[in-house]
Amino acid sequence: MPVRSFMDYCQPRTDLAIEESERLHAQTGREVPGVSVEETSVDDVTITHVHIFSSQGEKAMGKMQGNYITIDAPQLRQRNMDTQAHAAKILAKELEKLMKKSNRRGTVLVAGLGNVEATPDALGPQVVEKILVTRHMTDYLPPQLGRRMHAVSAVAPGVLGNTGIESSDMIRGIVNQIRPELIIIVDALAARNVQRIITSIQLSDTGIHPGSGVGNRREGLNSDTLGVPVIAVGVPTVVGAITIAANAIDLLEERMKGQRESYSLLEELKRSDLNRFIHEVLTPALGRLMVTPKEVDILISNTAGVLAHGLNMALQPDLSPEERHGLLH
Amino acid sequence: MPVRSFMDYCQPRTDLAIEESERLHAQTGREVPGVSVEETSVDDVTITHVHIFSSQGEKAMGKMQGNYITIDAPQLRQRNMDTQAHAAKILAKELEKLMKKSNRRGTVLVAGLGNVEATPDALGPQVVEKILVTRHMTDYLPPQLGRRMHAVSAVAPGVLGNTGIESSDMIRGIVNQIRPELIIIVDALAARNVQRIITSIQLSDTGIHPGSGVGNRREGLNSDTLGVPVIAVGVPTVVGAITIAANAIDLLEERMKGQRESYSLLEELKRSDLNRFIHEVLTPALGRLMVTPKEVDILISNTAGVLAHGLNMALQPDLSPEERHGLLH
Amino acid sequence: MPVRSFMDYCQPRTDLAIEESERLHAQTGREVPGVSVEETSVDDVTITHVHIFSSQGEKAMGKMQGNYITIDAPQLRQRNMDTQAHAAKILAKELEKLMKKSNRRGTVLVAGLGNVEATPDALGPQVVEKILVTRHMTDYLPPQLGRRMHAVSAVAPGVLGNTGIESSDMIRGIVNQIRPELIIIVDALAARNVQRIITSIQLSDTGIHPGSGVGNRREGLNSDTLGVPVIAVGVPTVVGAITIAANAIDLLEERMKGQRESYSLLEELKRSDLNRFIHEVLTPALGRLMVTPKEVDILISNTAGVLAHGLNMALQPDLSPEERHGLLH
Amino acid sequence: MPVRSFMDYCQPRTDLAIEESERLHAQTGREVPGVSVEETSVDDVTITHVHIFSSQGEKAMGKMQGNYITIDAPQLRQRNMDTQAHAAKILAKELEKLMKKSNRRGTVLVAGLGNVEATPDALGPQVVEKILVTRHMTDYLPPQLGRRMHAVSAVAPGVLGNTGIESSDMIRGIVNQIRPELIIIVDALAARNVQRIITSIQLSDTGIHPGSGVGNRREGLNSDTLGVPVIAVGVPTVVGAITIAANAIDLLEERMKGQRESYSLLEELKRSDLNRFIHEVLTPALGRLMVTPKEVDILISNTAGVLAHGLNMALQPDLSPEERHGLLH
């Protein structure tokens, strides 16, 4: 297998299926077996549907079988209002498609993972704050409103370091108690490409799988462990500093190639040396640093608004925008 | 039964056993059957132990059988540092007495009830933020520290209006999942006497009973429903506006009595008139208003510090103050 | 002068001209000399224009000569969206009338007084956070937008207890530096009537006069001391606990009168006794307590949104709603 | 001048004099003319005094003449309590040395620059919140306390984007109004070395100079423009993403040199090519990204505590720790 870039060697962690499929595609030059990729564009927004449909695809991608939809809206970073409204609508539509199978009548539980005290990790809890919560109201409302309102509840279970309880345990306990019909989990993600920070939204119907992904399905939050469909919604808010490093080295390599035809920086180092460089030098120096835009607070807060808006539309399709807004105060 | 005051007629809601026993005592002039009251003082702090030990006492008091300890420290309102330290120590000591029976080895779950977005109701969640949470650490620490550290976890389940889930359901779900050995519930209370706002701390071993108190034990959060001991810790942060009204009318009555010996304002109105005045005039006008000091934000934040300090001392008796402080960052 | 009510004796502090004129009118049964009052209604909103136009009126009212406009919208308390939009529009219109004289071309400075850490006092700083600030942009924008955008700056000077500096000194210093053409001061007010909390908006062109109001114009923040027009915008967020007490006593008085024709509770006490009762009993007992609704956090936050919306409309009349919203992110 | 590293070419921005002197020293192998550097260590803390004493040094360093003291405490990142206390004490001592010349009797103004809504930039405002503010109290306290208490005021002027007013204009206006005897400006800094984030504290007596530093002294906040001594205190909270890139390329270069003696990655590219690579490729790709640790919220909050503790000790040398703590509540 030819190596295209230093980034290829590093393979910094990404939570986005689209980035993994891009990497495999670039590396091999052809489609990944067991994985289909479809892309459509509407105005300034691109929607990519990555479908992992075999265990071979699962293994190659390092991600569970299922559907991964990515909504790329670069203008989100500029907090463009039209793009925000547009992205929210597309999110609602894609979410509705994923939910269709569930033919919902009961409660939906929205769970926002992450640490409200660490801004880049606060996306989930911030979305929860803006969700139109109705489960406690459906019985008490005037019938003309009540019948059109779907039961939604929302929790932010916090993080292990603050509660002493795994967020998955927290969610399992609550699910056992209130028996929802569908769970939507919102979380901040890590990307490999800095351009994707705050500009991509990933939906999937595979649930959440802590750690590297594939493995024992018993550990994650998914339909097997929770007994009901689980949809995950996430937005990358950080990239590892190693990504920046790899990016820079690749830019340099490219530049040098442009100058001296036959030269390859990476070929100067043997593969084993590259690996040792990555693991013994680069990772210890940068491994724990995450890169996040300086204006992360306002970006996270805006993105939480977009996600919540999309979720509220999808979860309350029978309410008018005014009714949704009014109920949210 | 002679009536002493307008407050007697109103009987505005109080969550404090001590206020109910004071009222009954004032009304009848003698001890309440089935209830014992013991008072001790240390410096500027008074500790009152109300013990309800029979169903007769339960009925008279409108509160479950069990122990109610009130720590009254008027200087807390002035945010006096010595009083804060003193009150925290007394809280720790009284808490330890209540916990003694549990001979604890397992996890303690601290649950902070209330709405973090409504300051007078945010006491519980604010205490949770300052609890030394260790359940996730006990296995990974150096043995010399680990063996002396007790497992503590902490959650703020939020309020129905924000989550769509009863906080009692949330707690039950979590308890089923992590099986603690003891639960400590922290909540903001309502008092009848404005002087008690932010100056009294009540502990009890009866759990939490939503609504008027006595009734079906199956509904509340207590040892019957949760299967483990439940200790409730609370501080009054509001009084009803009706309390202010009753207080004013009683002060006026007193003043008039001082002037004209035989005169009684209240006797001018018949009992039934008084009741109608209270329920048809005063309650509609003031019923939903709660009185809280203007500087409630800083007072709640300080009091949360005092409670958390006391809880941390009681829950980690084998750690030094420095170790506790260091682990809390 | 006949006394109508216990509230008349107490005369708890109010920052609202309308409440003072109502009191004087009730007391005397006729119009106050030097003061004109005009009332109009639009749907569920009432607008009252109190004009103090002579020094006699100034003395009677205890407020500076000038215009005081009160917008009463009881539905604001229910956070009714239509009422919010309606009230914001009326506020914008009334504000424009007051500003008209200034024929503005230069910068407007919006100053939000109050303590961001004490919720009922945080209205001013919260409004400032939502003001469309443009002073730093007007030079750098595309001409088609820039020419239509007016220069606005906004500060929250904090409170003496947190900064060690009088907010009036802070504002004077900033005004000397940036030389605005108009100053709008936003502040939380105290009312006498609990019904007005969060439901009345008062505008005036007299500036802010710390303490009891009339006095040395050199002390306040007004056109004399700052050299440019000063408009004050405020909303009552608290009433004194004494108001509750007086209210209750008056309700009782009324009830008793209904029963026994010739009886008057207040006549039982001589005027001097009443005064001593108020100052020696009631004030020491309740004087420092302020009453505020329990859900004050959400109410203040909503009201700040209404005020900021109205101000932004009035300050940027040449921008479309979309442009205003877009610039605000 | 020989080139040692890719970082040398990039010269990403740093606010730390120590980093500039390290770079110059590494580049030339000898001391920088017009600059003296002295280093002392106490336990785990290193104190470096960079003194720029001639215009030649000023030009070489790109920083104003004056004293720059850096306190390096790597353990601050681990939130080690002993290191925090230790660093605060050293900060207080170094601050006292810088203040000594001012022979203070009047007010000190502490100004915290930065944006409270963008965490890495919120250090200044967070320090201001923890400063013991006394200017408004000195006249009203019991003489035994009042005489030992020095007048301190504190403001966070906000940022241009939120207020429409330059923070320097805001400070100038306030200074003109309250006439302090000394100004201490606290700000978040940018470093060149990721290891210094949250671990270095820089003090200087040269004030704040927006932009690249040296230039017209009339523009900055310094003794020339404000008429009183200005001390700047800062902590690096971010590094530019370009620093990470340069760092990675240098690590790679080093690794390659280790393998093939005569090889130099950088010599493969000519100097002009390197410059074009930096400005045409790397800067457009990474220029606006800042790197900050993921746990930046808690780190900033802790560091603000350390700075405020140090400042409070230095500003109130005649109060006991208990008195300082008590007054701060």
Coordinates of C-alpha atoms in Angstrom, one line a residue, chain A residues 32-35 51-66 214:
Chain A
V32 CA -13.5 0.8 0.2
P33 CA -15.1 -2.7 0.1
G34 CA -18.2 -2.8 2.3
V35 CA -18.6 0.9 2.3
H51 CA -22.9 3.5 4.6
I52 CA -20.9 0.7 6.2
F53 CA -22.7 -2.4 5.2
S54 CA -20.4 -5.4 5.9
S55 CA -18.0 -6.5 8.5
Q56 CA -15.2 -6.0 6.1
G57 CA -16.2 -2.3 5.8
E58 CA -16.5 -2.2 9.6
K59 CA -13.0 -3.5 10.0
A60 CA -11.4 -1.2 7.4
M61 CA -13.2 1.9 8.8
G62 CA -12.8 1.1 12.4
K63 CA -16.4 2.1 12.9
M64 CA -19.6 0.1 13.5
Q65 CA -21.9 -0.9 10.6
G66 CA -24.6 1.6 9.9
V214 CA -15.4 -1.2 17.0

